[in-house]
Coordinates of C-alpha atoms in Angstrom, one line a residue:
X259 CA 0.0 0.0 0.0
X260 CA 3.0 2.2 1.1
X261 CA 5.0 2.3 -2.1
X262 CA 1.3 2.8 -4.5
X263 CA 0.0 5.9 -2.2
X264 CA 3.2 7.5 -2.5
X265 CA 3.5 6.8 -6.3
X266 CA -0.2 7.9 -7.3
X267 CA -0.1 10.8 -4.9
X268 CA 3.2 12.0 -6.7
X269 CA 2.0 11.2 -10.3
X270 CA -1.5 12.8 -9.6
X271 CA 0.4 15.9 -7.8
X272 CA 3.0 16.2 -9.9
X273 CA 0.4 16.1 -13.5
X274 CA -2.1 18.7 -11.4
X275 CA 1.1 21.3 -11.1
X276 CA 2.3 21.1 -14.8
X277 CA -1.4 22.4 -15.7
X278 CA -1.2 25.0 -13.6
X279 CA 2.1 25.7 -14.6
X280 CA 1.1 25.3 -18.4
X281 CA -1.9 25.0 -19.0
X282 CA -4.5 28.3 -20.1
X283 CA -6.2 28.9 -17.0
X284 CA -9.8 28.6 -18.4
X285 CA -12.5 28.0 -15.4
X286 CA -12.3 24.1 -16.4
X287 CA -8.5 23.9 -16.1
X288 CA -8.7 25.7 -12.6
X289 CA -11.8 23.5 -11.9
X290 CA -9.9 20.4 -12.6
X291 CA -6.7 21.4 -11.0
X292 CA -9.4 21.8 -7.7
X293 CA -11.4 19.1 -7.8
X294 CA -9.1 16.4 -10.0
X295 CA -5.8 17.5 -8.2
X296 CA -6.5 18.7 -4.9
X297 CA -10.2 17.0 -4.0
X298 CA -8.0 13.9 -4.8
X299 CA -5.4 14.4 -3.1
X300 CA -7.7 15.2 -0.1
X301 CA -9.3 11.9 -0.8
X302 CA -6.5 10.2 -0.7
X303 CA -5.2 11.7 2.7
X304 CA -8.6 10.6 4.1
X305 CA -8.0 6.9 2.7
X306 CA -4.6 6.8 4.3
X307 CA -5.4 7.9 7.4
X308 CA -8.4 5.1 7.6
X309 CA -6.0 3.0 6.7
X310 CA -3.4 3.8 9.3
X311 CA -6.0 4.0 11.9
X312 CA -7.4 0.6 11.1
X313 CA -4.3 -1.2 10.8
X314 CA -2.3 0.0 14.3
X315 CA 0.6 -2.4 13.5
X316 CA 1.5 -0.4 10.7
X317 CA 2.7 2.6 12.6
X318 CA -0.6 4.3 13.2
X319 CA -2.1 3.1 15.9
X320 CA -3.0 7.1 17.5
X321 CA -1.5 10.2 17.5
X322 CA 2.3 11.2 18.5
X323 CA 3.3 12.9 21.2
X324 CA 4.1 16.4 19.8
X325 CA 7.4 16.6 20.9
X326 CA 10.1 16.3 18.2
X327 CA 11.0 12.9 19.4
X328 CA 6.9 11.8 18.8
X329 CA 7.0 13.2 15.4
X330 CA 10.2 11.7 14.2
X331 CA 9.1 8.8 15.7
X332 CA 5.8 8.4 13.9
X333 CA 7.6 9.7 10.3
X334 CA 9.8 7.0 10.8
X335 CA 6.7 4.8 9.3
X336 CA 6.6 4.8 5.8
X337 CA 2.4 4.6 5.9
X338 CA 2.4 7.8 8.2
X339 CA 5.0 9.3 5.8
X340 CA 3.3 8.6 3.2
X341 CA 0.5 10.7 4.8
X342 CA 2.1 13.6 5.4
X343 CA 3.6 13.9 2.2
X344 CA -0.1 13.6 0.8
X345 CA -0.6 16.5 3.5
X346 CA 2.0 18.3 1.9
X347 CA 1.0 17.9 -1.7
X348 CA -2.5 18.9 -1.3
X349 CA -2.1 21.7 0.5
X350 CA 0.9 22.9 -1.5
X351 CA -0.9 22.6 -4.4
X352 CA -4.2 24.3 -3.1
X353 CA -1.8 26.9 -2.2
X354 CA -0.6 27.3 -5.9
X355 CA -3.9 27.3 -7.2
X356 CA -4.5 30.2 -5.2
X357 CA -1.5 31.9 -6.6
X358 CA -2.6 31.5 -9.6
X359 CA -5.9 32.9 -9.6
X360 CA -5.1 35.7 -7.5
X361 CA -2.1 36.6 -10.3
X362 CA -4.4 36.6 -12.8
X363 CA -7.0 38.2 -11.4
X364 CA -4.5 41.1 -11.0
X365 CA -2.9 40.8 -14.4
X366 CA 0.5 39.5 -13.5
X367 CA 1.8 37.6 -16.7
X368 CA 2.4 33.9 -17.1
X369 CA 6.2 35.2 -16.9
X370 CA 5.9 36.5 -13.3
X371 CA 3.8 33.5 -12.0
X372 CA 5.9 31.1 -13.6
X373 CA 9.0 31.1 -11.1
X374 CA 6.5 32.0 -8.0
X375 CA 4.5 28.5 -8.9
X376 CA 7.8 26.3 -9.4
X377 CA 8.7 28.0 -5.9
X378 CA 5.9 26.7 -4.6
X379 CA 6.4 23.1 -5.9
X380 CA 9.4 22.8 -4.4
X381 CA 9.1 25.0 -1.1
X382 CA 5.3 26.0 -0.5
X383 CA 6.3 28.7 2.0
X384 CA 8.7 30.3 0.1
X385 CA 6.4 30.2 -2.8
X386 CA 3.6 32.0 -0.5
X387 CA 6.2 34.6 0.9
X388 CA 7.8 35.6 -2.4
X389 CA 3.8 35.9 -3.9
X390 CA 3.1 37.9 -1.2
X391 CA 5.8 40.1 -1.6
X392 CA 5.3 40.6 -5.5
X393 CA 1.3 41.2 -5.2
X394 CA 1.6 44.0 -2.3
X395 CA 2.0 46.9 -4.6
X396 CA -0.6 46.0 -7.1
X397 CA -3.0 44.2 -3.6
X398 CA -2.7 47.9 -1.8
X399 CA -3.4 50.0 -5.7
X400 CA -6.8 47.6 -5.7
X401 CA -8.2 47.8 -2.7
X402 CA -10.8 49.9 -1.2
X403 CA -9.3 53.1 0.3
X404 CA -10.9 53.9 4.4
X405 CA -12.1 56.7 5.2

């Protein structure tokens, strides 16, 4: 089970980020990217985790002390690995998808988003930071002024 979550969760992840990347961003692309990448992925965390909970020998037999010692100690099973990379990879990519439409709605190009989204591949919160950094001028020109 292990070595198939981890391979379908990559594939599906990794296909789901090269539309993104690539793809035109009609509402189906986006919707797809949603529903086909990240709904998926959410699935699948929710099938792992049933999993790990219903089979305790496997390494998941309740939840780790959160200490550093619990946490490496219940990474250290590939099953509850396996479910937090599928943790990591749907929230990642949720994360990119909202980088994406938030670029466009502001009219960044394709060029701009580009190296923003591969950021966010590989490190999600350095992805986040550097969008939040490149959207403030153009987030603060487009919103409502106070009075």
């Amino acid at each position: 089970m292990t070595h198939a979550a981890f391979a379908i969760t990559n594939a599906a992840a990794l296909i789901a980020w090269l539309v993104l990347v690539l793809a035109p961003r009609r509402p189906a692309v986006l919707s797809a990217v949603m529903y086909l990448g990240v709904g998926l992925l959410c699935l699948a965390y929710l099938a792992i985790g049933a999993w790990l909970l219903s089979h305790p020998a496997t390494g998941g037999g309740g939840m780790p002390g959160f200490t550093p010692e619990g946490l490496a100690a219940a990474f250290a099973s590939p099953p509850v690995m396996v479910l937090g990379w599928t943790h990591y990879l749907a929230l990642d990519l949720f994360t990119g998808l909202w980088i994406a439409r938030d670029a466009d709605n502001k009219s960044f190009s394709r060029l701009v988003q580009a190296p923003v989204l591969v950021l966010t591949f590989v490190a999600a919160p350095l992805g986040l930071l550097a969008w939040l950094a490149v959207r403030e001028r153009r987030a603060r020109a487009g919103a409502p002024r106070r009075r």
